[in-house]
Amino acid sequence: MSKVWFVTGSARGLGRSLTEAVLAAGDKVAAAARNTQQLQSLLKQYPDQLLTVALDVNNQQQINEAVTATIARFGRIDVLVNNAGFGIIGAAEAFTEEQVRSQLETNLYAPIAITRAVLPYMREQRSGRILQISSIGGRVGFAALSIYHAAKFGLSGFAESLAKEVAPLGIFVTSIEPGGFRTDWAGASMTYAQQVEGYETTVDARKAFMESGKFVPVGDPEKAAKAMIELVKAPQQPLHLVLGSEAIGILKQNNTNRDAEIAQWEKVSLSTDHSEAEPFLTSVEGRQYLK
């Protein structure tokens, strides 16, 4: 039986590649985008499989209407893909209040709101797949991307907690964590804070590299789309799926560094336990907490 997908940010980039691949595979898609005119060629090609819905992901009324329209057209939502988002570069102190809010609202609050709108239907179905498109920047932080990382770390954490919460309902959740892919994330979608003195070797260096044209991502969005389609066919889903050799390399190095830091400071960490406390991992509370 064909699946019904709800994909945000479907008009371009990874969302567009995924929408095209899902339709070609014979599934149905509610393609959500701010500008649905960019989806007209697909609508002509797949009139019975595709529903286009206008969606500003920061507008709760539009979220509700888009979900309701999808249920009215297709009767269910089997796969939710929260893909809409954008990047922003700058020193933490240099971002405007509007830039901070816009980043958090689009990359964190919106996926949470859309997930919450879809969950009642998946709960009633006792089935569903949710793919939160986070980033390797949801696991590892770099200079100049502090607000972006704040949103993506939050989204990855939300996905990990939610996965454990909804597993008994037959709903699987995965945080998709790509490295650089050949979309316009570092191009037309990227925004910048005003330059501030003192960050020449960190923030300014990264901004210059991004604007130089020398950043050529290794990831192929069409291959990422194929991987996600295969993922939702699998009997189980991982909590995290890292995409691309760049992301794998970054994560492995970060894990090595983090393990070394834990070992170096473990004595200090353990010294803060109450004198009457049982070691956490062997305690009843610890075993219950980690379930």
Tab-separated table of C-alpha atoms in Angstrom:
chain	number	residue	atom	x	y	z
A	1	MET	CA	0.000	0.000	0.000
A	2	SER	CA	1.297	3.453	-0.876
A	3	LYS	CA	2.270	5.821	1.929
A	4	VAL	CA	1.198	9.410	2.459
A	5	TRP	CA	4.068	11.815	3.121
A	6	PHE	CA	3.841	15.347	4.510
A	7	VAL	CA	6.996	17.260	3.554
A	8	THR	CA	7.792	20.840	4.536
A	9	GLY	CA	10.193	22.995	2.533
A	10	SER	CA	9.324	20.854	-0.473
A	11	ALA	CA	9.816	23.430	-3.223
A	12	ARG	CA	13.602	23.337	-3.356
A	13	GLY	CA	16.751	21.783	-1.956
A	14	LEU	CA	16.580	18.478	-0.119
A	15	GLY	CA	12.799	18.792	0.272
A	16	ARG	CA	12.360	19.041	-3.495
A	17	SER	CA	14.627	16.057	-4.140
A	18	LEU	CA	12.719	14.013	-1.569
A	19	THR	CA	9.299	15.013	-2.943
A	20	GLU	CA	10.303	14.044	-6.475
A	21	ALA	CA	11.738	10.704	-5.339
A	22	VAL	CA	8.692	9.825	-3.226
A	23	LEU	CA	6.310	10.581	-6.089
A	24	ALA	CA	8.436	8.586	-8.534
A	25	ALA	CA	8.288	5.655	-6.108
A	26	GLY	CA	4.475	5.717	-6.268
A	27	ASP	CA	3.677	7.242	-2.870
A	28	LYS	CA	1.511	10.295	-2.213
A	29	VAL	CA	2.811	13.634	-0.970
A	30	ALA	CA	1.360	16.676	0.702
A	31	ALA	CA	4.043	19.112	-0.392
A	32	ALA	CA	4.118	22.143	1.871
A	33	ALA	CA	5.886	25.314	0.782
A	34	ARG	CA	5.597	29.054	1.073
A	35	ASN	CA	5.490	29.335	-2.715
A	36	THR	CA	3.467	26.465	-4.154
A	37	GLN	CA	3.899	27.838	-7.693
A	38	GLN	CA	7.345	26.236	-7.646
A	39	LEU	CA	5.590	22.855	-7.417
A	40	GLN	CA	3.271	23.268	-10.411
A	41	SER	CA	5.360	21.154	-12.773
A	42	LEU	CA	5.197	18.257	-10.313
A	43	LEU	CA	1.468	18.770	-9.830
A	44	LYS	CA	0.911	18.424	-13.582
A	45	GLN	CA	3.012	15.273	-13.648
A	46	TYR	CA	1.452	13.658	-10.559
A	47	PRO	CA	-2.079	15.118	-10.203
A	48	ASP	CA	-3.453	12.142	-8.269
A	49	GLN	CA	-0.478	11.681	-5.959
A	50	LEU	CA	0.394	15.270	-5.078
A	51	LEU	CA	-1.343	17.840	-2.916
A	52	THR	CA	0.331	21.227	-2.669
A	53	VAL	CA	-0.364	23.228	0.477
A	54	ALA	CA	0.734	26.794	1.128
A	55	LEU	CA	2.551	26.850	4.442
A	56	ASP	CA	4.479	29.402	6.413
A	57	VAL	CA	5.832	27.053	9.071
A	58	ASN	CA	5.732	29.863	11.630
A	59	ASN	CA	1.975	30.305	11.230
A	60	GLN	CA	0.018	27.953	13.508
A	61	GLN	CA	-3.251	28.480	11.655
A	62	GLN	CA	-1.626	27.517	8.355
A	63	ILE	CA	-0.063	24.461	10.009
A	64	ASN	CA	-3.479	23.300	11.204
A	65	GLU	CA	-5.074	23.987	7.837
A	66	ALA	CA	-2.331	22.148	5.930
A	67	VAL	CA	-2.623	19.059	8.125
A	68	THR	CA	-6.421	19.115	7.914
A	69	ALA	CA	-6.295	19.465	4.122
A	70	THR	CA	-3.939	16.487	3.886
A	71	ILE	CA	-6.228	14.288	5.973
A	72	ALA	CA	-9.243	15.423	3.941
A	73	ARG	CA	-7.490	14.543	0.652
A	74	PHE	CA	-5.601	11.364	1.545
A	75	GLY	CA	-7.213	10.176	4.790
A	76	ARG	CA	-3.973	9.748	6.737
A	77	ILE	CA	-0.370	10.852	7.188
A	78	ASP	CA	2.161	8.018	7.301
A	79	VAL	CA	5.413	9.963	7.108
A	80	LEU	CA	6.106	13.475	8.389
A	81	VAL	CA	9.302	15.151	7.196
A	82	ASN	CA	10.123	18.439	8.903
A	83	ASN	CA	12.607	19.774	6.388
A	84	ALA	CA	12.013	23.542	6.153
A	85	GLY	CA	14.854	25.611	7.563
A	86	PHE	CA	17.776	27.898	6.819
A	87	GLY	CA	21.271	28.702	8.052
A	88	ILE	CA	22.705	31.824	9.621
A	89	ILE	CA	26.306	32.850	10.306
A	90	GLY	CA	27.689	35.446	12.688
A	91	ALA	CA	29.086	36.147	16.129
A	92	ALA	CA	26.630	35.310	18.909
A	93	GLU	CA	26.638	38.908	20.151
A	94	ALA	CA	26.127	40.328	16.664
A	95	PHE	CA	22.799	38.753	15.728
A	96	THR	CA	19.777	40.997	15.898
A	97	GLU	CA	16.868	39.958	18.072
A	98	GLU	CA	14.854	39.313	14.916
A	99	GLN	CA	17.585	37.048	13.507
A	100	VAL	CA	17.722	34.988	16.690
A	101	ARG	CA	13.963	34.634	16.908
A	102	SER	CA	13.574	33.822	13.219
A	103	GLN	CA	16.211	31.104	13.406
A	104	LEU	CA	14.722	29.461	16.487
A	105	GLU	CA	11.143	29.823	15.268
A	106	THR	CA	11.813	28.274	11.845
A	107	ASN	CA	14.383	25.609	12.720
A	108	LEU	CA	13.083	24.549	16.143
A	109	TYR	CA	9.652	25.854	17.150
A	110	ALA	CA	8.065	25.130	13.752
A	111	PRO	CA	9.059	21.443	13.564
A	112	ILE	CA	7.794	20.986	17.102
A	113	ALA	CA	4.486	22.675	16.244
A	114	ILE	CA	4.004	20.637	13.053
A	115	THR	CA	4.870	17.401	14.844
A	116	ARG	CA	2.345	18.197	17.574
A	117	ALA	CA	-0.320	18.861	14.909
A	118	VAL	CA	0.315	15.526	13.156
A	119	LEU	CA	0.766	13.305	16.218
A	120	PRO	CA	-2.957	12.940	17.098
A	121	TYR	CA	-3.581	11.356	13.689
A	122	MET	CA	-0.600	9.027	13.963
A	123	ARG	CA	-1.624	8.121	17.513
A	124	GLU	CA	-5.122	7.226	16.263
A	125	GLN	CA	-3.601	5.170	13.428
A	126	ARG	CA	-1.131	3.558	15.876
A	127	SER	CA	1.512	4.010	13.195
A	128	GLY	CA	3.705	6.658	11.653
A	129	ARG	CA	7.221	7.731	10.762
A	130	ILE	CA	8.640	11.129	11.678
A	131	LEU	CA	11.878	12.416	10.165
A	132	GLN	CA	13.214	15.583	11.750
A	133	ILE	CA	15.768	17.092	9.385
A	134	SER	CA	18.345	18.315	11.840
A	135	SER	CA	22.054	18.500	10.950
A	136	ILE	CA	25.456	17.280	12.014
A	137	GLY	CA	25.224	20.768	13.522
A	138	GLY	CA	22.697	19.230	15.901
A	139	ARG	CA	25.468	17.054	17.343
A	140	VAL	CA	28.657	19.142	16.952
A	141	GLY	CA	29.077	22.913	17.287
A	142	PHE	CA	31.296	25.250	15.256
A	143	ALA	CA	32.198	28.915	15.524
A	144	ALA	CA	29.897	31.372	13.716
A	145	LEU	CA	26.860	29.088	13.841
A	146	SER	CA	25.846	29.392	17.494
A	147	ILE	CA	22.174	30.227	16.935
A	148	TYR	CA	21.799	27.671	14.157
A	149	HIS	CA	23.345	25.055	16.438
A	150	ALA	CA	21.054	26.092	19.284
A	151	ALA	CA	18.066	25.285	17.066
A	152	LYS	CA	19.448	22.057	15.626
A	153	PHE	CA	20.730	20.684	18.949
A	154	GLY	CA	17.227	21.381	20.284
A	155	LEU	CA	15.590	19.590	17.356
A	156	SER	CA	17.814	16.523	17.724
A	157	GLY	CA	17.070	16.409	21.443
A	158	PHE	CA	13.344	16.770	20.819
A	159	ALA	CA	13.469	13.895	18.330
A	160	GLU	CA	15.375	11.622	20.700
A	161	SER	CA	12.976	12.201	23.574
A	162	LEU	CA	9.880	11.972	21.377
A	163	ALA	CA	11.051	8.674	19.891
A	164	LYS	CA	11.008	7.051	23.326
A	165	GLU	CA	7.658	8.628	24.140
A	166	VAL	CA	5.746	7.431	21.075
A	167	ALA	CA	7.392	4.052	20.421
A	168	PRO	CA	4.562	2.140	22.196
A	169	LEU	CA	2.139	3.770	19.748
A	170	GLY	CA	3.870	2.294	16.717
A	171	ILE	CA	5.411	5.656	15.775
A	172	PHE	CA	9.108	5.850	14.883
A	173	VAL	CA	11.132	9.071	15.072
A	174	THR	CA	14.563	9.739	13.587
A	175	SER	CA	16.759	12.811	13.697
A	176	ILE	CA	18.284	13.052	10.209
A	177	GLU	CA	21.701	14.681	10.578
A	178	PRO	CA	23.339	15.575	7.245
A	179	GLY	CA	26.655	17.211	6.666
A	180	GLY	CA	27.015	19.550	3.708
A	181	PHE	CA	24.797	18.702	0.733
A	182	ARG	CA	24.659	20.324	-2.670
A	183	THR	CA	21.602	22.462	-2.020
A	184	ASP	CA	21.445	26.234	-1.570
A	185	TRP	CA	21.891	26.028	2.251
A	186	ALA	CA	25.244	27.817	2.029
A	187	GLY	CA	24.072	29.960	-0.880
A	188	ALA	CA	20.746	31.741	-1.341
A	189	SER	CA	19.327	30.332	1.903
A	190	MET	CA	22.203	31.565	4.063
A	191	THR	CA	21.902	34.812	6.032
A	192	TYR	CA	24.537	36.712	8.008
A	193	ALA	CA	24.870	38.890	11.075
A	194	GLN	CA	26.639	42.232	10.998
A	195	GLN	CA	30.417	41.958	11.317
A	196	VAL	CA	31.889	42.678	14.773
A	197	GLU	CA	35.516	43.472	15.564
A	198	GLY	CA	37.538	40.744	17.290
A	199	TYR	CA	36.238	37.670	15.463
A	200	GLU	CA	38.535	37.829	12.444
A	201	THR	CA	40.025	34.339	12.853
A	202	THR	CA	36.774	32.561	13.757
A	203	VAL	CA	33.489	34.018	12.560
A	204	ASP	CA	34.907	36.182	9.783
A	205	ALA	CA	37.077	33.357	8.482
A	206	ARG	CA	34.089	31.018	8.211
A	207	LYS	CA	31.962	33.694	6.536
A	208	ALA	CA	34.728	34.388	4.007
A	209	PHE	CA	35.061	30.688	3.248
A	210	MET	CA	31.321	30.295	2.703
A	211	GLU	CA	31.206	33.311	0.399
A	212	SER	CA	34.347	32.361	-1.530
A	213	GLY	CA	32.747	29.561	-3.497
A	214	LYS	CA	35.382	27.148	-2.208
A	215	PHE	CA	32.878	25.290	-0.022
A	216	VAL	CA	31.774	22.391	-2.208
A	217	PRO	CA	29.634	19.962	-0.177
A	218	VAL	CA	30.169	16.243	-0.665
A	219	GLY	CA	26.527	15.269	-0.151
A	220	ASP	CA	24.128	14.435	-2.991
A	221	PRO	CA	20.505	15.400	-2.146
A	222	GLU	CA	19.086	12.774	-4.529
A	223	LYS	CA	21.023	10.042	-2.724
A	224	ALA	CA	19.871	11.444	0.625
A	225	ALA	CA	16.275	11.259	-0.590
A	226	LYS	CA	16.763	7.624	-1.590
A	227	ALA	CA	18.237	6.848	1.836
A	228	MET	CA	15.219	8.373	3.591
A	229	ILE	CA	12.773	6.415	1.443
A	230	GLU	CA	14.601	3.197	2.301
A	231	LEU	CA	14.640	4.231	5.964
A	232	VAL	CA	10.854	4.400	6.237
A	233	LYS	CA	10.551	0.963	4.643
A	234	ALA	CA	12.705	-0.605	7.356
A	235	PRO	CA	11.019	-2.451	10.253
A	236	GLN	CA	12.891	-0.232	12.721
A	237	GLN	CA	14.366	3.256	12.551
A	238	PRO	CA	17.488	4.552	14.293
A	239	LEU	CA	17.215	7.480	16.695
A	240	HIS	CA	19.848	9.290	14.639
A	241	LEU	CA	20.818	8.872	10.996
A	242	VAL	CA	23.966	10.723	9.969
A	243	LEU	CA	24.260	11.403	6.233
A	244	GLY	CA	27.484	11.951	4.318
A	245	SER	CA	31.166	11.155	4.821
A	246	GLU	CA	31.786	14.697	6.044
A	247	ALA	CA	29.236	14.312	8.832
A	248	ILE	CA	30.525	10.872	9.801
A	249	GLY	CA	34.094	12.170	9.990
A	250	ILE	CA	33.093	15.179	12.084
A	251	LEU	CA	31.006	13.072	14.468
A	252	LYS	CA	33.683	10.411	14.993
A	253	GLN	CA	36.325	13.028	15.761
A	254	ASN	CA	33.970	14.836	18.112
A	255	ASN	CA	33.126	11.590	19.929
A	256	THR	CA	36.835	10.892	20.391
A	257	ASN	CA	37.406	14.365	21.779
A	258	ARG	CA	34.387	14.128	24.066
A	259	ASP	CA	35.402	10.726	25.443
A	260	ALA	CA	38.875	12.088	26.186
A	261	GLU	CA	37.383	15.079	27.992
A	262	ILE	CA	35.104	12.851	30.090
A	263	ALA	CA	38.060	10.679	31.083
A	264	GLN	CA	40.182	13.686	31.975
A	265	TRP	CA	37.512	15.210	34.226
A	266	GLU	CA	35.706	12.074	35.446
A	267	LYS	CA	37.252	12.257	38.928
A	268	VAL	CA	35.864	15.758	39.390
A	269	SER	CA	32.480	14.683	38.024
A	270	LEU	CA	32.185	11.731	40.408
A	271	SER	CA	33.342	13.777	43.377
A	272	THR	CA	30.047	15.712	43.399
A	273	ASP	CA	27.834	12.732	44.330
A	274	HIS	CA	26.235	12.821	47.758
A	275	SER	CA	28.179	10.636	50.220
A	276	GLU	CA	25.111	8.451	50.812
A	277	ALA	CA	24.156	8.053	47.151
A	278	GLU	CA	24.432	4.773	45.269
A	279	PRO	CA	26.258	5.050	41.899
A	280	PHE	CA	23.654	6.127	39.370
A	281	LEU	CA	24.024	3.360	36.790
A	282	THR	CA	23.576	0.620	39.385
A	283	SER	CA	20.704	2.289	41.238
A	284	VAL	CA	17.001	1.567	40.802
A	285	GLU	CA	16.487	5.210	39.862
A	286	GLY	CA	19.199	5.035	37.223
A	287	ARG	CA	17.825	1.905	35.582
A	288	GLN	CA	14.339	3.425	35.522
A	289	TYR	CA	15.538	6.772	34.179
A	290	LEU	CA	17.460	5.231	31.296
A	291	LYS	CA	14.548	3.145	30.008
